[in-house]
Structure formats: C-alpha cells, structure tokens
Amino acid sequence: MLSSIKSFTSKNSPVILSSLAVGGVITTAVFAAKGAVAAFTDVDLLESKRYTAGEEPPTKREIFEATWYHFAPAVVSGIVTIAAIVLAQRINGRR
C-alpha cells in the first residue's frame, strides 16, 4: 500500500505541484484581500486618533509598522506557491 502511494506521487508529482500552485495563487489572493481590508481599518483608526489629538498624519513607516502583520499570511502563501511552481518545472525539466 505504501509503495503504491509512493509510486503514484513520484509519477504524478508535477501535476500535484501544479495543482498546489493553482490553489496557492487563489489562497494568496484571498489572504491579500482580507489583509488589505484589515489594514485599511487599522490605518483609518490610526489617522482618526491622530486627527482628534491634533497631531500630524502618520508617516508611511508608521503605517507599515501598524499593518504589516495583516499581509504575513499572503506572503507565506505566495512563497509556498512559488516553490511549488519552481519544483514542478524542475521535475518536468529532468524528465
């Protein structure tokens, strides 16, 4: 049983990796969209706090520091997707 699974995955690894890459592209887009909505909310809150306190608007660095973590899942998903694409191409090139 285990050897048949290993044989199947070995023979079909480019297809499996390409399928993971397609799913990864969709997942990355969803994570990025969710992160953008959450980041927009945080920036709006930061700007309104600054405005009511009579302070200067936040700098780009302050905005980045307040919102970067919303995009971390999209970055990780993108890296895994790129790895799947590269590995699938490498395997296809060897065959």
PDB file of C-alpha atoms in Angstrom:
ATOM      1  CA  MET A   1       0.000   0.000   0.000  1.00  0.00           C
ATOM      2  CA  LEU A   2       2.735   2.449   0.982  1.00  0.00           C
ATOM      3  CA  SER A   3       4.821   1.621  -2.072  1.00  0.00           C
ATOM      4  CA  SER A   4       1.858   2.219  -4.394  1.00  0.00           C
ATOM      5  CA  ILE A   5       1.259   5.634  -2.834  1.00  0.00           C
ATOM      6  CA  LYS A   6       4.947   6.475  -3.196  1.00  0.00           C
ATOM      7  CA  SER A   7       4.918   5.345  -6.816  1.00  0.00           C
ATOM      8  CA  PHE A   8       1.780   7.372  -7.583  1.00  0.00           C
ATOM      9  CA  THR A   9       3.168  10.556  -6.044  1.00  0.00           C
ATOM     10  CA  SER A  10       6.514  10.092  -7.780  1.00  0.00           C
ATOM     11  CA  LYS A  11       4.906   9.647 -11.202  1.00  0.00           C
ATOM     12  CA  ASN A  12       2.420  12.476 -10.743  1.00  0.00           C
ATOM     13  CA  SER A  13       4.497  14.960  -8.739  1.00  0.00           C
ATOM     14  CA  PRO A  14       4.468  17.707 -11.430  1.00  0.00           C
ATOM     15  CA  VAL A  15       0.673  17.529 -11.639  1.00  0.00           C
ATOM     16  CA  ILE A  16       0.331  17.526  -7.864  1.00  0.00           C
ATOM     17  CA  LEU A  17       2.686  20.500  -7.501  1.00  0.00           C
ATOM     18  CA  SER A  18       0.948  22.399 -10.310  1.00  0.00           C
ATOM     19  CA  SER A  19      -2.403  21.818  -8.621  1.00  0.00           C
ATOM     20  CA  LEU A  20      -0.970  23.106  -5.351  1.00  0.00           C
ATOM     21  CA  ALA A  21       0.334  26.157  -7.205  1.00  0.00           C
ATOM     22  CA  VAL A  22      -3.104  26.925  -8.636  1.00  0.00           C
ATOM     23  CA  GLY A  23      -4.636  26.618  -5.196  1.00  0.00           C
ATOM     24  CA  GLY A  24      -1.819  28.740  -3.793  1.00  0.00           C
ATOM     25  CA  VAL A  25      -2.499  31.576  -6.214  1.00  0.00           C
ATOM     26  CA  ILE A  26      -6.139  31.651  -5.155  1.00  0.00           C
ATOM     27  CA  THR A  27      -5.236  31.384  -1.468  1.00  0.00           C
ATOM     28  CA  THR A  28      -2.694  34.189  -1.776  1.00  0.00           C
ATOM     29  CA  ALA A  29      -5.278  36.447  -3.407  1.00  0.00           C
ATOM     30  CA  VAL A  30      -7.813  35.748  -0.647  1.00  0.00           C
ATOM     31  CA  PHE A  31      -5.267  36.359   2.121  1.00  0.00           C
ATOM     32  CA  ALA A  32      -4.115  39.588   0.467  1.00  0.00           C
ATOM     33  CA  ALA A  33      -7.685  40.860   0.112  1.00  0.00           C
ATOM     34  CA  LYS A  34      -8.504  40.068   3.732  1.00  0.00           C
ATOM     35  CA  GLY A  35      -5.258  41.683   4.844  1.00  0.00           C
ATOM     36  CA  ALA A  36      -5.985  44.819   2.837  1.00  0.00           C
ATOM     37  CA  VAL A  37      -9.403  45.233   4.435  1.00  0.00           C
ATOM     38  CA  ALA A  38      -7.972  44.782   7.933  1.00  0.00           C
ATOM     39  CA  ALA A  39      -5.049  47.103   7.192  1.00  0.00           C
ATOM     40  CA  PHE A  40      -7.371  49.786   5.841  1.00  0.00           C
ATOM     41  CA  THR A  41      -9.361  49.619   9.069  1.00  0.00           C
ATOM     42  CA  ASP A  42      -6.192  49.961  11.147  1.00  0.00           C
ATOM     43  CA  VAL A  43      -4.926  52.902   9.088  1.00  0.00           C
ATOM     44  CA  ASP A  44      -8.281  54.627   9.335  1.00  0.00           C
ATOM     45  CA  LEU A  45      -8.267  54.175  13.112  1.00  0.00           C
ATOM     46  CA  LEU A  46      -4.677  55.444  13.369  1.00  0.00           C
ATOM     47  CA  GLU A  47      -5.469  58.504  11.250  1.00  0.00           C
ATOM     48  CA  SER A  48      -8.605  59.330  13.222  1.00  0.00           C
ATOM     49  CA  LYS A  49      -6.713  59.082  16.535  1.00  0.00           C
ATOM     50  CA  ARG A  50      -4.050  61.417  15.204  1.00  0.00           C
ATOM     51  CA  TYR A  51      -6.624  63.837  13.815  1.00  0.00           C
ATOM     52  CA  THR A  52      -8.590  64.061  17.069  1.00  0.00           C
ATOM     53  CA  ALA A  53      -5.349  64.591  19.022  1.00  0.00           C
ATOM     54  CA  GLY A  54      -4.355  67.396  16.640  1.00  0.00           C
ATOM     55  CA  GLU A  55      -1.197  65.588  15.539  1.00  0.00           C
ATOM     56  CA  GLU A  56       0.400  65.134  12.128  1.00  0.00           C
ATOM     57  CA  PRO A  57      -0.910  62.297   9.953  1.00  0.00           C
ATOM     58  CA  PRO A  58       1.002  59.019  10.300  1.00  0.00           C
ATOM     59  CA  THR A  59       4.112  58.514   8.192  1.00  0.00           C
ATOM     60  CA  LYS A  60       4.477  55.661   5.737  1.00  0.00           C
ATOM     61  CA  ARG A  61       6.768  53.894   8.180  1.00  0.00           C
ATOM     62  CA  GLU A  62       4.193  54.150  10.973  1.00  0.00           C
ATOM     63  CA  ILE A  63       1.506  52.836   8.643  1.00  0.00           C
ATOM     64  CA  PHE A  64       3.759  49.933   7.654  1.00  0.00           C
ATOM     65  CA  GLU A  65       4.533  49.120  11.291  1.00  0.00           C
ATOM     66  CA  ALA A  66       0.821  49.163  12.128  1.00  0.00           C
ATOM     67  CA  THR A  67      -0.300  46.945   9.245  1.00  0.00           C
ATOM     68  CA  TRP A  68       2.481  44.606   8.056  1.00  0.00           C
ATOM     69  CA  TYR A  69       1.239  41.601  10.016  1.00  0.00           C
ATOM     70  CA  HIS A  70      -2.054  41.603   8.111  1.00  0.00           C
ATOM     71  CA  PHE A  71      -0.146  40.625   4.973  1.00  0.00           C
ATOM     72  CA  ALA A  72       2.076  37.931   6.514  1.00  0.00           C
ATOM     73  CA  PRO A  73      -0.267  35.032   5.559  1.00  0.00           C
ATOM     74  CA  ALA A  74      -0.348  36.252   1.945  1.00  0.00           C
ATOM     75  CA  VAL A  75       3.457  36.457   1.837  1.00  0.00           C
ATOM     76  CA  VAL A  76       3.877  32.942   3.237  1.00  0.00           C
ATOM     77  CA  SER A  77       1.273  31.582   0.843  1.00  0.00           C
ATOM     78  CA  GLY A  78       2.992  33.322  -2.063  1.00  0.00           C
ATOM     79  CA  ILE A  79       6.368  31.846  -1.136  1.00  0.00           C
ATOM     80  CA  VAL A  80       4.930  28.328  -0.940  1.00  0.00           C
ATOM     81  CA  THR A  81       3.173  28.857  -4.289  1.00  0.00           C
ATOM     82  CA  ILE A  82       6.391  29.997  -5.962  1.00  0.00           C
ATOM     83  CA  ALA A  83       8.234  26.995  -4.515  1.00  0.00           C
ATOM     84  CA  ALA A  84       5.588  24.628  -5.922  1.00  0.00           C
ATOM     85  CA  ILE A  85       5.879  26.204  -9.378  1.00  0.00           C
ATOM     86  CA  VAL A  86       9.684  26.042  -9.370  1.00  0.00           C
ATOM     87  CA  LEU A  87       9.741  22.448  -8.162  1.00  0.00           C
ATOM     88  CA  ALA A  88       7.178  21.347 -10.750  1.00  0.00           C
ATOM     89  CA  GLN A  89       9.242  22.948 -13.512  1.00  0.00           C
ATOM     90  CA  ARG A  90      12.446  21.422 -12.196  1.00  0.00           C
ATOM     91  CA  ILE A  91      10.893  17.941 -12.149  1.00  0.00           C
ATOM     92  CA  ASN A  92       9.471  18.404 -15.651  1.00  0.00           C
ATOM     93  CA  GLY A  93      12.881  19.564 -16.878  1.00  0.00           C
ATOM     94  CA  ARG A  94      14.559  16.425 -15.590  1.00  0.00           C
ATOM     95  CA  ARG A  95      12.063  14.185 -17.355  1.00  0.00           C
TER      96      ARG A  95
END
